Amino acid sequence: MSTIALDQRWPRDHYLSSGFRLRDWLLTTDHKRIGWLYFASITFFFFLGGIAALLIRLELITPRGDLLSPDTYNEMFSMHGIIMVWFFLIPSIPNTLGNFLIPLMVGARDLAFPRLNLLSWYIYTIGALFVVLTVLLGAVDTGWTFYTPYSTLFTNTAVLAAATGVFVVGFSTILTGINFMVTLHKMRAPGLTWMRLPLFAWATYATSLIMILATPVLSITLLLIAVERIFGIGIFDPALGGDPILFQHLFWFYSHPAVYIMILPGMGVVSELISCFSRNRLFSYKGMVISVMAIALFGFLVWGHHMFVAGQSMYAGIMFSLFSFLVALPSAIKTFNWTATLYRGRILLTAPMLYAFSFIGLFTIGGLTGIIVAAMTIDVHVHDTYFVVAHFHYVMVGGMVTAYLGGVHFWWPKMTGKMYSEIWSKVAALALFIGFNLTFFPQFILGYQGMPRRYHEYPEDFQLLNVMSSLGAGVLAIGYLLPLVYLTWSLFKGKPAGANPWGATGLEWQTSSPPPKHNFVQIPTVTEPPYAYRDQDNTAPFG
Amino acid sequence: MPTATKTTPPPLGDQGPVAEQFEAMEQQRQADRMGMWMFLGTELLLFGGTFGAFITYRVIYADAFAEAASHLDLKLGTLNTALLLTSGLTMALTEQLSRAARHKATFWLLIATIAIGALFIGIKGFEWYKEYQEQLMPVLGLTFDYPGNQPDRAQLFFNFYFVMTGLHAVHMLIGLGVLSVIAVLAWRWRDPPRIARQVQISGLYWAFVDVIWVIVFSLLYLLRV
């Protein structure tokens, strides 16, 4: 206890204390400050996309289209999708937590290319400006998928601005991915072998691999959309000999792996949380590493399951169906290993742990319904219904967002040096879990009963479930707004956290909170495997 | 002193101050090279999207595409290929000479590479102008008046032609910009080890532009009737 008591100080000299002018932030090359820049912009876009979602849910309370016009409704779900997928879900964990933590976790002073890192944030911001521009120009109504020929030949909305924004933000993704991979390869501290890396670092590695391999293909696809709209080039236009299905192949070759860009970092975060708060070493570390890499690999082989009804050959469909089933294996390995880690652990129900439990529950439902839609015959029935909407929200929001919030709560003391309200954080975690299930579980039933997605009117039989879903969205909004309040409050009034408030292992907890500018006074040497939680009694979270 | 003369000095690119995030120059050099290689991998995939799409249509519309390809100027294309490969040679020589700290030779070889690259762009522009005059440019709402069979398919071919060569030209222009900056730095010659590293990294990029052109040239010009 005495060492912990010594730690309860707010260090005088840390990365937040040097330089308070605007240019100290906007021209910083410190990975920790860049993490904050992303954190601020991503939070902004999260709530912008959330407002669009709330409008959608408000419209769907009644069967008639009485709140939004059909066009406005189309623009709302398109903006919701575009903002949430490209400006929140994909950059969230890698660019905020990853930026902040990866150099700390590998015992480095910064990422390999600090200036490139800052450039990535500026590229993200430029892309984001295009999306704001899209909103001002009257939005876009193609959905986040920009399907041709609608996006190139028919719609008069601001497809170009939106596609340019996504194209630009893609470069930010690629450069960030390169930065992480080079850092993980070349800058690990002495003794930190690959098999001693924390799983969050492994997950970031796998994610970076997908970012680097998949994003360029999306970029060229969007570029082709743009030249098709501007120059009348007909690579996807059937009238000129092109093929819209080709667009879908290229698009999903990126956008399916992109799902794993969203979920893999979440799995990394949850592995850290589960191990720390069950005071147990992670069950089957190697199995976890292999399954992370296997998910990244299989993710590239399954894009065709988005096109079961789009006119691809039956044999292609069977292969894509089979590969899609295979992704379930490494995912299940991870889930079972988390459960096995909890077994005989000393479980501490902190807020991050509640988020981690939410993640496991919601991700499991999302994953199991994924098997249902991966089966070709059933997919024909539920294709483009709310069943699919519910499925991917369970994975991407139920999985990814809970993991993100869990990670933010876990590393908040490290990032700010402050502790937040114990009670309110638990209330927020519960509100999220309840609100989420109330919102999206009814949509499974709606979809199975045949309510199509993207419609702003529906038969009256579907009203009850839709009202439930909209109510849930309100509860969910509370779950998202609460952290904004008490985390901000903690910045000013929170108690000093100390270097390691959770008693966690890992290099990032060995430096002070907040860390000094160059992370470590002396680069540490690693002598132990990861998650060596053997001292089970000397720590008490939340003081 | 005698022992000092016997040990070979480290290559020029391994000297100079190390960036603050690294512990040693070797680590920094490896990181720089790895970063550039990975970036080039993503660039290959960017072009790969068009290559994959082109090959798909080349197989589906084999005859029409082969015929359309014969309307491209093979002589100018070949000349351009020869030029670009020569610039790859001058760039490789620049790398050697910059590591040997040969100030003037580094500068003039960079100028040679830039000149050959600019000539390539000039010839490419002339080719496009010729195609514009022959009304083989189905973009920007221009009339497409194709003299052979299956004009629809040919139009698709020319669409690919302009996208692929255009994207390649954009990469050439970026490369020329980078090389120009390094040429200015090489003229001033303030920090030779750093220049040697910059030449090596940008040389990788230039080699990549060469490789992409060879693929573009083979797919578009050489697969003809």
PDB file of C-alpha atoms in Angstrom, chain A residues 67 69 103 110 268 280 284 292-293 318 347 387 432 450 486:
ATOM      1  CA  LEU A  67     -42.085  14.462 -39.339  1.00  0.00           C
ATOM      2  CA  SER A  69     -40.276  14.456 -45.966  1.00  0.00           C
ATOM      3  CA  PRO A 103       3.845   4.307 -27.899  1.00  0.00           C
ATOM      4  CA  ASP A 110       6.491   8.672 -29.658  1.00  0.00           C
ATOM      5  CA  GLY A 268      -8.267  -5.530 -27.836  1.00  0.00           C
ATOM      6  CA  ASN A 280      -6.291 -12.887 -13.708  1.00  0.00           C
ATOM      7  CA  SER A 284      -4.769 -18.523 -23.762  1.00  0.00           C
ATOM      8  CA  VAL A 292      -7.044 -11.630 -33.860  1.00  0.00           C
ATOM      9  CA  MET A 293      -4.877 -12.242 -36.905  1.00  0.00           C
ATOM     10  CA  ILE A 318     -21.627 -20.755 -51.356  1.00  0.00           C
ATOM     11  CA  ILE A 347     -14.060  -9.822 -10.399  1.00  0.00           C
ATOM     12  CA  PHE A 387     -32.936  -7.693 -39.117  1.00  0.00           C
ATOM     13  CA  LEU A 432     -26.253   2.241 -22.379  1.00  0.00           C
ATOM     14  CA  GLY A 450     -40.532  -8.117 -43.033  1.00  0.00           C
ATOM     15  CA  TYR A 486     -19.086  13.618 -15.518  1.00  0.00           C
TER      16      TYR A 486
END
